[in-house]
PDB file of C-alpha atoms in Angstrom:
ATOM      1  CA  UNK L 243       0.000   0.000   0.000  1.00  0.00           C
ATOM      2  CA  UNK L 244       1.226   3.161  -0.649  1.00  0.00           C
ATOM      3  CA  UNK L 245      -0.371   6.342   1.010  1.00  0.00           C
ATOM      4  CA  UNK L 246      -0.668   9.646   0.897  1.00  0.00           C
ATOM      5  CA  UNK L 247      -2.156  11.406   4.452  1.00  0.00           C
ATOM      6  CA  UNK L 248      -2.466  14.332   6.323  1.00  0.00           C
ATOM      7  CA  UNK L 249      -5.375  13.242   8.419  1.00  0.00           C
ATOM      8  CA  UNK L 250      -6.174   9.059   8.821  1.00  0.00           C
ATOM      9  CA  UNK L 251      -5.089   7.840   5.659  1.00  0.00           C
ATOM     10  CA  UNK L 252      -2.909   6.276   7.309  1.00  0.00           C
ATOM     11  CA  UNK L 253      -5.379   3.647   9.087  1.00  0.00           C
ATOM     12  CA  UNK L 254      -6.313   2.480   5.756  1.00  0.00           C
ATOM     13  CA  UNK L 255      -6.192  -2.013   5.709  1.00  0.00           C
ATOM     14  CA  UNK L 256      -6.918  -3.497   2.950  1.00  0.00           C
ATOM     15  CA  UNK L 257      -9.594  -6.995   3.848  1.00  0.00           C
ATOM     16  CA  UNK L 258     -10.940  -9.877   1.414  1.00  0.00           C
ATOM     17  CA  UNK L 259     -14.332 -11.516   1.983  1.00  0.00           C
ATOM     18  CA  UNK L 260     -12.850 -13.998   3.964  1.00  0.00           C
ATOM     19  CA  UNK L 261      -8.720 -13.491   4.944  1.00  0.00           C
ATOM     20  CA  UNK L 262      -7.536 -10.187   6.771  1.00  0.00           C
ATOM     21  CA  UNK L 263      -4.464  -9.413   4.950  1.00  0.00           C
ATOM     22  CA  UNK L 264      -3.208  -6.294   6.913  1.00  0.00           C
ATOM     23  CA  UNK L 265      -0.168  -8.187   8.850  1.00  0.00           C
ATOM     24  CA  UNK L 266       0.352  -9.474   4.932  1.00  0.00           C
ATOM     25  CA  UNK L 267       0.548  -5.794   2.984  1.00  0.00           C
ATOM     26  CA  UNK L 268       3.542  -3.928   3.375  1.00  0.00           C
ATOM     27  CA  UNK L 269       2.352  -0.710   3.622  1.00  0.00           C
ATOM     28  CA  UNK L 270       4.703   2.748   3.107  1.00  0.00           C
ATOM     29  CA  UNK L 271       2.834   6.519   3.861  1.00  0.00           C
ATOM     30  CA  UNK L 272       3.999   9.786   2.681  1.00  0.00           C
ATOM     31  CA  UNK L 273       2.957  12.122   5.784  1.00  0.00           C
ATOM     32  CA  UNK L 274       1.714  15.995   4.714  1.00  0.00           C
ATOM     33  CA  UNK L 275       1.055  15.995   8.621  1.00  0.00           C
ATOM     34  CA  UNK L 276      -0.161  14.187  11.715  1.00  0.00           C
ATOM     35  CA  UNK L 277      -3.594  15.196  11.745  1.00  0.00           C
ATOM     36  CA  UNK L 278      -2.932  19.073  13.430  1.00  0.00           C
ATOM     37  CA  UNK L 279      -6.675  19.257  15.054  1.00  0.00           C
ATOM     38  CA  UNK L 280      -5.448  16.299  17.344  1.00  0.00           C
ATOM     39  CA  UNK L 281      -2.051  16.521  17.718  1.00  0.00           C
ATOM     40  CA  UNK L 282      -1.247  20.450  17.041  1.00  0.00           C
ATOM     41  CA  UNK L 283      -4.841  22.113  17.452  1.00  0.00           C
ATOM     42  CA  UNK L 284      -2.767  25.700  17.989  1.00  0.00           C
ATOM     43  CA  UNK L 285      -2.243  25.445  14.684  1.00  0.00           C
ATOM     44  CA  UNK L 286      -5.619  24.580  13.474  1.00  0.00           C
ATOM     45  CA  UNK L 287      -8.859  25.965  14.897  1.00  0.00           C
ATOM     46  CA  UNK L 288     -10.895  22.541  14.183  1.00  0.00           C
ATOM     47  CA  UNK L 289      -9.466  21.498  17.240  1.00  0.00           C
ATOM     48  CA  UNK L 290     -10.091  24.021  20.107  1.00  0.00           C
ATOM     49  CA  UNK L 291     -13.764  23.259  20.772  1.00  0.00           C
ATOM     50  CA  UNK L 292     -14.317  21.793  23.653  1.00  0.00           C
ATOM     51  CA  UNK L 293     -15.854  18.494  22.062  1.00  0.00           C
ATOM     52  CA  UNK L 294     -12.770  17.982  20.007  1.00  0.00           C
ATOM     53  CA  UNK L 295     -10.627  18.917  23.005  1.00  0.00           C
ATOM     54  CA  UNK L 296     -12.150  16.246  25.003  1.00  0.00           C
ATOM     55  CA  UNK L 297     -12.109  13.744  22.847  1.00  0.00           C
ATOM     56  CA  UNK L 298      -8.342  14.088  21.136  1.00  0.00           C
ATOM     57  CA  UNK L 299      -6.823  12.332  23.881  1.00  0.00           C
ATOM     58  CA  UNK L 300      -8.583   8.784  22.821  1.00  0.00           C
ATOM     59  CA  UNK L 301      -8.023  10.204  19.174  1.00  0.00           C
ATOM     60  CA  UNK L 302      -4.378  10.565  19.824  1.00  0.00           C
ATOM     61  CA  UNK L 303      -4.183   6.936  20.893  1.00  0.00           C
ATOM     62  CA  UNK L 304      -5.751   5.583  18.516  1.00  0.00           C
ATOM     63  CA  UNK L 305      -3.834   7.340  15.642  1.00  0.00           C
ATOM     64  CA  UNK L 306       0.141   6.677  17.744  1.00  0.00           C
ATOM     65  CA  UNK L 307      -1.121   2.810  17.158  1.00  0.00           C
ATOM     66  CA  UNK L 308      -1.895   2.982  14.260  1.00  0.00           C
ATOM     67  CA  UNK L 309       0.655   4.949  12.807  1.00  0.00           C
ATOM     68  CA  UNK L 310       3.175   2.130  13.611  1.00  0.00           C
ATOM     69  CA  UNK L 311       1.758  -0.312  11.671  1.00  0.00           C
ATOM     70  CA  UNK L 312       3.603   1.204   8.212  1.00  0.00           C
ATOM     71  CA  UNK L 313       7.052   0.055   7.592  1.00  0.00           C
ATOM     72  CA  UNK L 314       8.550   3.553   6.549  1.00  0.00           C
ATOM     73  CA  UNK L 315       7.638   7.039   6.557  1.00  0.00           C
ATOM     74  CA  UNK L 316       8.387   9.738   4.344  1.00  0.00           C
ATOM     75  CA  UNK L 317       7.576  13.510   5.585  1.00  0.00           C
ATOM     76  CA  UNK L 318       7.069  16.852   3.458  1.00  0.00           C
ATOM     77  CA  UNK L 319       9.523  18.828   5.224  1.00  0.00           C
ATOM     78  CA  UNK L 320      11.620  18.978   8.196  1.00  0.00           C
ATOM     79  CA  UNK L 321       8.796  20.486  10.319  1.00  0.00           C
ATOM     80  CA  UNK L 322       6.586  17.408   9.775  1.00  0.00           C
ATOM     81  CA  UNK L 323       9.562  15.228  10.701  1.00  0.00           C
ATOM     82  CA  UNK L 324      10.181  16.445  13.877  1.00  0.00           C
ATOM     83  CA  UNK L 325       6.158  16.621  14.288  1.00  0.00           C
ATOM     84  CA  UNK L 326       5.840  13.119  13.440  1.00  0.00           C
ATOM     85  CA  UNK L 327       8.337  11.891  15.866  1.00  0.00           C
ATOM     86  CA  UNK L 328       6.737  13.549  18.602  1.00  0.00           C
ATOM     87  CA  UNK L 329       3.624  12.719  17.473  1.00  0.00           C
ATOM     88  CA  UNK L 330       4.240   9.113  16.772  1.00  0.00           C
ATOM     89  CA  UNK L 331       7.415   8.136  17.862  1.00  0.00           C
ATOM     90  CA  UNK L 332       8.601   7.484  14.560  1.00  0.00           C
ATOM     91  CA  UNK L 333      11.507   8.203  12.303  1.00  0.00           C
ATOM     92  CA  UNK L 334      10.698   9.218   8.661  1.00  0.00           C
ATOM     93  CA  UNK L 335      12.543  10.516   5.540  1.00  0.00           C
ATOM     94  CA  UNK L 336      12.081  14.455   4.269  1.00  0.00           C
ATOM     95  CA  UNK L 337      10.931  13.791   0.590  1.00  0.00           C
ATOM     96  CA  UNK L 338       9.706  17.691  -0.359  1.00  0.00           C
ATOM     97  CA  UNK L 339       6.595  17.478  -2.602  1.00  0.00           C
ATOM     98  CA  UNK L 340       6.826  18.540  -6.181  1.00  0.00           C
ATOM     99  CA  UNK L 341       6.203  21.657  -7.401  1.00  0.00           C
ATOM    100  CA  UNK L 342       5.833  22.429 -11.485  1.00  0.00           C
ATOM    101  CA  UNK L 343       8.811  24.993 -11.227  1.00  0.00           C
ATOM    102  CA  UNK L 344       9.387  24.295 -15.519  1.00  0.00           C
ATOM    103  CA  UNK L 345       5.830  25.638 -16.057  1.00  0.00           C
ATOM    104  CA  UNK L 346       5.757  28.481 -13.891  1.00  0.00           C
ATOM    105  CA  UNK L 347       9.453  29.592 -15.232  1.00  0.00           C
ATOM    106  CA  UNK L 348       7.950  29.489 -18.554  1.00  0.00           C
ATOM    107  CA  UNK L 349       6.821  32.490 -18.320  1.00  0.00           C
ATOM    108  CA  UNK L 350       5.862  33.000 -22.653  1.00  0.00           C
ATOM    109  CA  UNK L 351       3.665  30.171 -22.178  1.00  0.00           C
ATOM    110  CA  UNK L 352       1.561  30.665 -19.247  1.00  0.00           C
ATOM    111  CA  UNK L 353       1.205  34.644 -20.378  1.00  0.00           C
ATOM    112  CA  UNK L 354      -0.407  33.037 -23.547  1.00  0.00           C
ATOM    113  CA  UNK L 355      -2.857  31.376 -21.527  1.00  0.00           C
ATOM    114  CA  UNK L 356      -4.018  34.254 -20.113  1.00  0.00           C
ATOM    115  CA  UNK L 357      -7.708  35.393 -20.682  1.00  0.00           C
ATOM    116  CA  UNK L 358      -8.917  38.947 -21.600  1.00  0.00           C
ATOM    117  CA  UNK L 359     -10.438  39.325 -17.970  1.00  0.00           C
ATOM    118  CA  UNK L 360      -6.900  38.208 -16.783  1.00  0.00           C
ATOM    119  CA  UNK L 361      -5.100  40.404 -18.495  1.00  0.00           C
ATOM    120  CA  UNK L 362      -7.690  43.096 -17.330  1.00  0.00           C
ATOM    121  CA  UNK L 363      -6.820  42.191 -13.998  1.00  0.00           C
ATOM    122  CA  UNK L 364      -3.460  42.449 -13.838  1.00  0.00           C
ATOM    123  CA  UNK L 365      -3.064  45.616 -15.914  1.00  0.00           C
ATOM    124  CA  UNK L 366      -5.228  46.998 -13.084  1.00  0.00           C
ATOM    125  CA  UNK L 367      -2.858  46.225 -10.357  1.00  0.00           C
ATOM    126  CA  UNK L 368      -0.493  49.081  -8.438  1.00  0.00           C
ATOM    127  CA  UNK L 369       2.868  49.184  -9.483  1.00  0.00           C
ATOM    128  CA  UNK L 370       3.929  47.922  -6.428  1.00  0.00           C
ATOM    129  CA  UNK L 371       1.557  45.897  -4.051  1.00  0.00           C
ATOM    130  CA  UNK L 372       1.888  43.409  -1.132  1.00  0.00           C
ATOM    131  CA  UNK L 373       0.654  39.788  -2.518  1.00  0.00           C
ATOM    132  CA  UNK L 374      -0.935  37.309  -0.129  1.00  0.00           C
ATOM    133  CA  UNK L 375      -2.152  33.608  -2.276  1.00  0.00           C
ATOM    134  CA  UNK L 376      -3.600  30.697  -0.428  1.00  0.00           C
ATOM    135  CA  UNK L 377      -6.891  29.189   0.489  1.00  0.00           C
ATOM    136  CA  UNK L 378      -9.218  31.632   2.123  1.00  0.00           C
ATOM    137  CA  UNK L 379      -9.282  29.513   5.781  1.00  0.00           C
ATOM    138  CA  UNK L 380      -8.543  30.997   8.935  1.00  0.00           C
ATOM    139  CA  UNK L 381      -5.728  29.505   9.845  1.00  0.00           C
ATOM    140  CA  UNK L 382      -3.933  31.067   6.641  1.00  0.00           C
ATOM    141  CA  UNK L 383      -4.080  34.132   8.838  1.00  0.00           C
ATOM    142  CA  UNK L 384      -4.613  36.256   5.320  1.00  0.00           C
ATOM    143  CA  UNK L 385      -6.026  39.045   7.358  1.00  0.00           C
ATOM    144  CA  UNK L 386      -2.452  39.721   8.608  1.00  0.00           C
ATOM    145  CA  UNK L 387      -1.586  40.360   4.810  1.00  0.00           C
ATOM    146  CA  UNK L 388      -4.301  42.923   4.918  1.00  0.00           C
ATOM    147  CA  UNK L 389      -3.311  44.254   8.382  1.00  0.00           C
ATOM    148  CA  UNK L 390       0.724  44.236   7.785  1.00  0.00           C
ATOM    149  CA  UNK L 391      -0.518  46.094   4.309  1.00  0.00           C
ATOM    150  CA  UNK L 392      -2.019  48.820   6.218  1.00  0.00           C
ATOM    151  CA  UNK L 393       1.139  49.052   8.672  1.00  0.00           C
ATOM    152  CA  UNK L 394       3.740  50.176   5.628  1.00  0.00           C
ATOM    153  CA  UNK L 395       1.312  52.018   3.549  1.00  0.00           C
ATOM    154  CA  UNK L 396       1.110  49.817   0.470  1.00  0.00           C
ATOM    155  CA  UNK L 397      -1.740  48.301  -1.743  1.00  0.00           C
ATOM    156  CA  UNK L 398      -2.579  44.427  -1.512  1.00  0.00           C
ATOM    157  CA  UNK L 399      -3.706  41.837  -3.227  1.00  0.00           C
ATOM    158  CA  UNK L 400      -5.422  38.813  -1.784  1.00  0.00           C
ATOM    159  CA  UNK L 401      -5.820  35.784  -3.775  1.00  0.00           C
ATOM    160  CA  UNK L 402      -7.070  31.974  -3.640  1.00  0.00           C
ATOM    161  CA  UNK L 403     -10.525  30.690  -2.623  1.00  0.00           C
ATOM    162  CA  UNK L 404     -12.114  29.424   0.169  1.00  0.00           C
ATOM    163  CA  UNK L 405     -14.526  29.944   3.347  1.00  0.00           C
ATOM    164  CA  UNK L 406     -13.385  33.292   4.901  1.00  0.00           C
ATOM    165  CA  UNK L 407     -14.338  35.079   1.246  1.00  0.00           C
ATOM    166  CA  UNK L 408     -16.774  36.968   2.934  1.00  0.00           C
ATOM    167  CA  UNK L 409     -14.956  37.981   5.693  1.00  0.00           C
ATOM    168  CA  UNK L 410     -11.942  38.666   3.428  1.00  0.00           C
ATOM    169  CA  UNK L 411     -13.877  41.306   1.557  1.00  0.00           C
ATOM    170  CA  UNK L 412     -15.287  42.678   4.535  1.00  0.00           C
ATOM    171  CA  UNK L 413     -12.089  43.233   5.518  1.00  0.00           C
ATOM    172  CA  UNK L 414     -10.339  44.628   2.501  1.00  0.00           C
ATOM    173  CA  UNK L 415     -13.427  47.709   1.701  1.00  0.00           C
ATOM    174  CA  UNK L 416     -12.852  48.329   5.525  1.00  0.00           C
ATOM    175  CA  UNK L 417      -9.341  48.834   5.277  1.00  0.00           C
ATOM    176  CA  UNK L 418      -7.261  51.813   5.145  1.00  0.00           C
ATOM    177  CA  UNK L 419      -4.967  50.979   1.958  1.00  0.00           C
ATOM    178  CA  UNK L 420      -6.477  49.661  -1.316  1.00  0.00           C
ATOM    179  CA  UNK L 421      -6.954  45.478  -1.134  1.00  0.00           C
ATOM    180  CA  UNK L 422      -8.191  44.057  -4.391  1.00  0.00           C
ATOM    181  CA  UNK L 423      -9.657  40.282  -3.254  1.00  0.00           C
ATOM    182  CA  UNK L 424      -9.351  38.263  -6.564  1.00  0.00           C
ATOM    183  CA  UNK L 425     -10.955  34.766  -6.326  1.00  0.00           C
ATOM    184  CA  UNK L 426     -10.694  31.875  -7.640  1.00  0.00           C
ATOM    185  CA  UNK L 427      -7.731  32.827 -10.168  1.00  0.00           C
ATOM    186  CA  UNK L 428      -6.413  30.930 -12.996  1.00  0.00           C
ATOM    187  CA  UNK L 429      -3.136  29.792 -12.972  1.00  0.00           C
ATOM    188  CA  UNK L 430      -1.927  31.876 -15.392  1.00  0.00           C
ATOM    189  CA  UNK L 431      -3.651  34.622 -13.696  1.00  0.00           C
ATOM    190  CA  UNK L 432      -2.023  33.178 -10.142  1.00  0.00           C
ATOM    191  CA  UNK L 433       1.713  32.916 -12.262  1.00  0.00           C
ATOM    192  CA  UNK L 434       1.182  36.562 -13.146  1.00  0.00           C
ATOM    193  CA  UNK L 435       0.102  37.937  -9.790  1.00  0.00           C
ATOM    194  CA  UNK L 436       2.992  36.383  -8.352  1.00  0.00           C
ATOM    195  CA  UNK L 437       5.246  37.731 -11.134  1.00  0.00           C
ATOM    196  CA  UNK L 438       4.027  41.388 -10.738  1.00  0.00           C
ATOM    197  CA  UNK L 439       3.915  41.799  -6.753  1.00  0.00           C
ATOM    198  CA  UNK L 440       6.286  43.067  -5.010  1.00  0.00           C
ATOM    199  CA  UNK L 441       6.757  40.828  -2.122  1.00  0.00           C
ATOM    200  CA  UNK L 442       4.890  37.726  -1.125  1.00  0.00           C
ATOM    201  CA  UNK L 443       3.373  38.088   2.387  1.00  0.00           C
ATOM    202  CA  UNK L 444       2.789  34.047   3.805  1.00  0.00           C
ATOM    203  CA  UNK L 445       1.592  34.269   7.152  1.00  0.00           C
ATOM    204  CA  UNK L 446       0.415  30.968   7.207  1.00  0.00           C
ATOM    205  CA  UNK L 447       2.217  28.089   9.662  1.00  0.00           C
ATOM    206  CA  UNK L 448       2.827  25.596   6.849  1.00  0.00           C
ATOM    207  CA  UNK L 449       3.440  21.928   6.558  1.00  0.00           C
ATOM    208  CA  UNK L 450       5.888  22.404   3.755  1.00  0.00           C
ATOM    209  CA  UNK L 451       4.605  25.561   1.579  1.00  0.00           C
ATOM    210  CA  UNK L 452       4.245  25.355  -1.737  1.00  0.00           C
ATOM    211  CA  UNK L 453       2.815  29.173  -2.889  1.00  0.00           C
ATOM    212  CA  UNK L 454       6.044  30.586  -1.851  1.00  0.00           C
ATOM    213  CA  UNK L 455       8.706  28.316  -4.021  1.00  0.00           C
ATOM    214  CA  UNK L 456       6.119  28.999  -6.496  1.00  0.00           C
ATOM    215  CA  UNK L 457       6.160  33.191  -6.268  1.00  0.00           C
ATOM    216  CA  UNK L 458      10.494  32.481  -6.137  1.00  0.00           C
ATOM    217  CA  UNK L 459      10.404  30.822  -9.213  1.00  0.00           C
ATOM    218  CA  UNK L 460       9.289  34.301 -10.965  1.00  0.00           C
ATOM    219  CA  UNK L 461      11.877  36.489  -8.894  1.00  0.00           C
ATOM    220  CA  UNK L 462       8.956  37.610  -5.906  1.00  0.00           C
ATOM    221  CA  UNK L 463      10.932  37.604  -2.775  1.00  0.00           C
ATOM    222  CA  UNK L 464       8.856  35.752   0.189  1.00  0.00           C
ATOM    223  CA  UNK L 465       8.130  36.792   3.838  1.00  0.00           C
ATOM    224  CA  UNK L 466       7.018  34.325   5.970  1.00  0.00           C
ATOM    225  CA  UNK L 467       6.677  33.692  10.141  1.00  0.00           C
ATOM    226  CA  UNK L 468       9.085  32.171  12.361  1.00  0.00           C
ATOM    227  CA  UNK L 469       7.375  28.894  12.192  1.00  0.00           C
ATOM    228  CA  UNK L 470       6.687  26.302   9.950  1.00  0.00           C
ATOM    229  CA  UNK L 471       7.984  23.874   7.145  1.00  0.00           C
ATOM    230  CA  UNK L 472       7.868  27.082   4.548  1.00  0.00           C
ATOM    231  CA  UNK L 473      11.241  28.259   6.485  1.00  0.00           C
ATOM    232  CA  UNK L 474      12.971  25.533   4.659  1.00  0.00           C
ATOM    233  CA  UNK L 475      11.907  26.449   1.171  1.00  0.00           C
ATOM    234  CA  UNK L 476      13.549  30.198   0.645  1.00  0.00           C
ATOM    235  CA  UNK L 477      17.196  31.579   1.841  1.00  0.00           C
ATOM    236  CA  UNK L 478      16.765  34.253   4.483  1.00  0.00           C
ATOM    237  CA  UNK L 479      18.472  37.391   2.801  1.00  0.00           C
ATOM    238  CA  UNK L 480      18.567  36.366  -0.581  1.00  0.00           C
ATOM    239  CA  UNK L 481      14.944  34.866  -1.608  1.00  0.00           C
ATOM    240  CA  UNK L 482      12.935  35.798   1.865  1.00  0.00           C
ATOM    241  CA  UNK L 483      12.872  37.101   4.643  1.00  0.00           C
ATOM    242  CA  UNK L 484      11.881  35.914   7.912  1.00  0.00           C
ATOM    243  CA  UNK L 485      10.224  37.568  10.577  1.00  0.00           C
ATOM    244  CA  UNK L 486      10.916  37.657  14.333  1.00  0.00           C
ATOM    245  CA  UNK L 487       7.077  37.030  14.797  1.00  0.00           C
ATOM    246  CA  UNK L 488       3.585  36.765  13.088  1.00  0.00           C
ATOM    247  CA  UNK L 489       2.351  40.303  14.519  1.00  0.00           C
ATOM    248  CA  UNK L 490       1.351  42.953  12.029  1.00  0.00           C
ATOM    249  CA  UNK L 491       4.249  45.410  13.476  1.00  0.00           C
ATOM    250  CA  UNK L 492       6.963  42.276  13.007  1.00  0.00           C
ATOM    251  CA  UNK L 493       5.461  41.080   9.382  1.00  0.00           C
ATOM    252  CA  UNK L 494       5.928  44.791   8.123  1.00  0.00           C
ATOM    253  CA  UNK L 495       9.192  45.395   9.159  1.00  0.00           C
ATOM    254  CA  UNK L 496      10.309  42.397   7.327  1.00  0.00           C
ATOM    255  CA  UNK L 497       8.813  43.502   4.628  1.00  0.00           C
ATOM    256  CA  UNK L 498      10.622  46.537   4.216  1.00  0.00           C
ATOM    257  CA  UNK L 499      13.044  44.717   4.230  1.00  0.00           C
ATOM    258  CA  UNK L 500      11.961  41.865   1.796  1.00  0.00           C
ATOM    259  CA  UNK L 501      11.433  45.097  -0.620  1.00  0.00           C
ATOM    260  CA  UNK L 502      14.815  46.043  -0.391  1.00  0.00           C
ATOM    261  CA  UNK L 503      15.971  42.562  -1.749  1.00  0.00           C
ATOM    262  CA  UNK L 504      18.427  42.825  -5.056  1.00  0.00           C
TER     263      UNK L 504
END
């Protein structure tokens, strides 16, 4: 069996009509994470109610037992390693997922791709802007794009899709700098947003972080928080910048500074 989870994949046994063949099937799971509302429920509001609070504990054993049953491991990043191992108790391999850097580096192909309304969209944008791209979910903490955006004075541009639209909006014709909330974007659209912003805000605590190699691969340099598997995926000074914490006064100085980046 081989598995890709970031909640209870990992469970999965595989049964005929008659034989139980799990102690039979070698089984091998690529982590994305230990399920975070269980094991790391600061990092993910699903799991601060009180029901899930009270019940994670028999959760938690439930999941360590099973999670030995696999023969190997591989993780995302580093950050899931060390998660997994005090999650589990178990050692696994960093294998980084893929991410389409040829495409996005291609840049006369995607711009061909681009629709009228695209193209609309992006000749609309400020020369320079502050860029946040991920799902619209809480925990992606895009409101600190929007916040940190207000802090230095600049435009911003919030893109992806998700839940929190609503609130996102609310948010951005309430705010005191210009925030343009563009949903649901192509990818062209998404390669060209990421190609015209000036920095790439990613306040998010990520399991590995694929939106900022992505926004690197056109040149955007990244700013991220001190925690989470997207530290392993820029270098501090060159590509990124990382800030001392995820406040809005801390994410805009080191974004001065990420604007200052040869």
């Amino acid at each position: 069996m081989l598995i890709s989870s970031h909640l209870f994949a990992h469970h999965a046994r595989i049964r005929s009509a008659t034989v139980d063949t799990t102690s039979d099937t070698p089984k091998y799971v690529y982590v994305h994470t230990p399920a975070r509302y269980i094991w790391t429920p600061e990092y993910d509001p699903r799991g601060q109610g009180r029901i899930v609070r009270s019940a994670a504990p028999a959760f938690r054993a439930i999941d360590r037992r099973r999670a030995a049953e696999p023969i190997a491991l591989a993780a995302n990043s580093r950050f899931v390693r060390d998660r997994i191992a005090r999650s589990w108790g178990r050692e696994a391999v960093v294998i980084p997922p893929p991410v389409d850097v040829r495409a996005i580096a291609d840049v006369a192909t995607w711009e061909r791709q681009l629709s009228d309304d695209d193209r609309r969209v992006l000749d609309a944008l400020p020369e320079v802007f502050v860029l946040g791209a991920s799902r619209f979910a809480t925990y992606k903490r895009l409101d600190l794009v929007i916040d940190t955006a207000e802090r230095i004075g600049l435009p911003a541009v919030i893109a992806g899709r998700g839940p929190d639209e609503a609130a996102l909006r609310d948010r951005a014709v309430n705010a005191r700098t210009p925030v343009s909330v563009i949903a649901s974007p192509s990818d062209a659209l998404l390669r060209g947003l990421y190609r015209a912003a000036s920095v790439l805000l990613f306040p998010a605590i990520e399991d590995f972080g694929i939106v900022p190699v992505e926004a690197q691969v056109v040149g955007t340099p990244v700013v991220t928080g001190p925690v989470g598997g997207q530290l392993e995926t820029y270098d501090p000074g060159v590509t990124g910048v990382t800030a001392t914490g995820r406040s809005p006064r801390e994410l805009a100085e080191a974004t001065s500074t990420a604007l200052d980046l040869p």
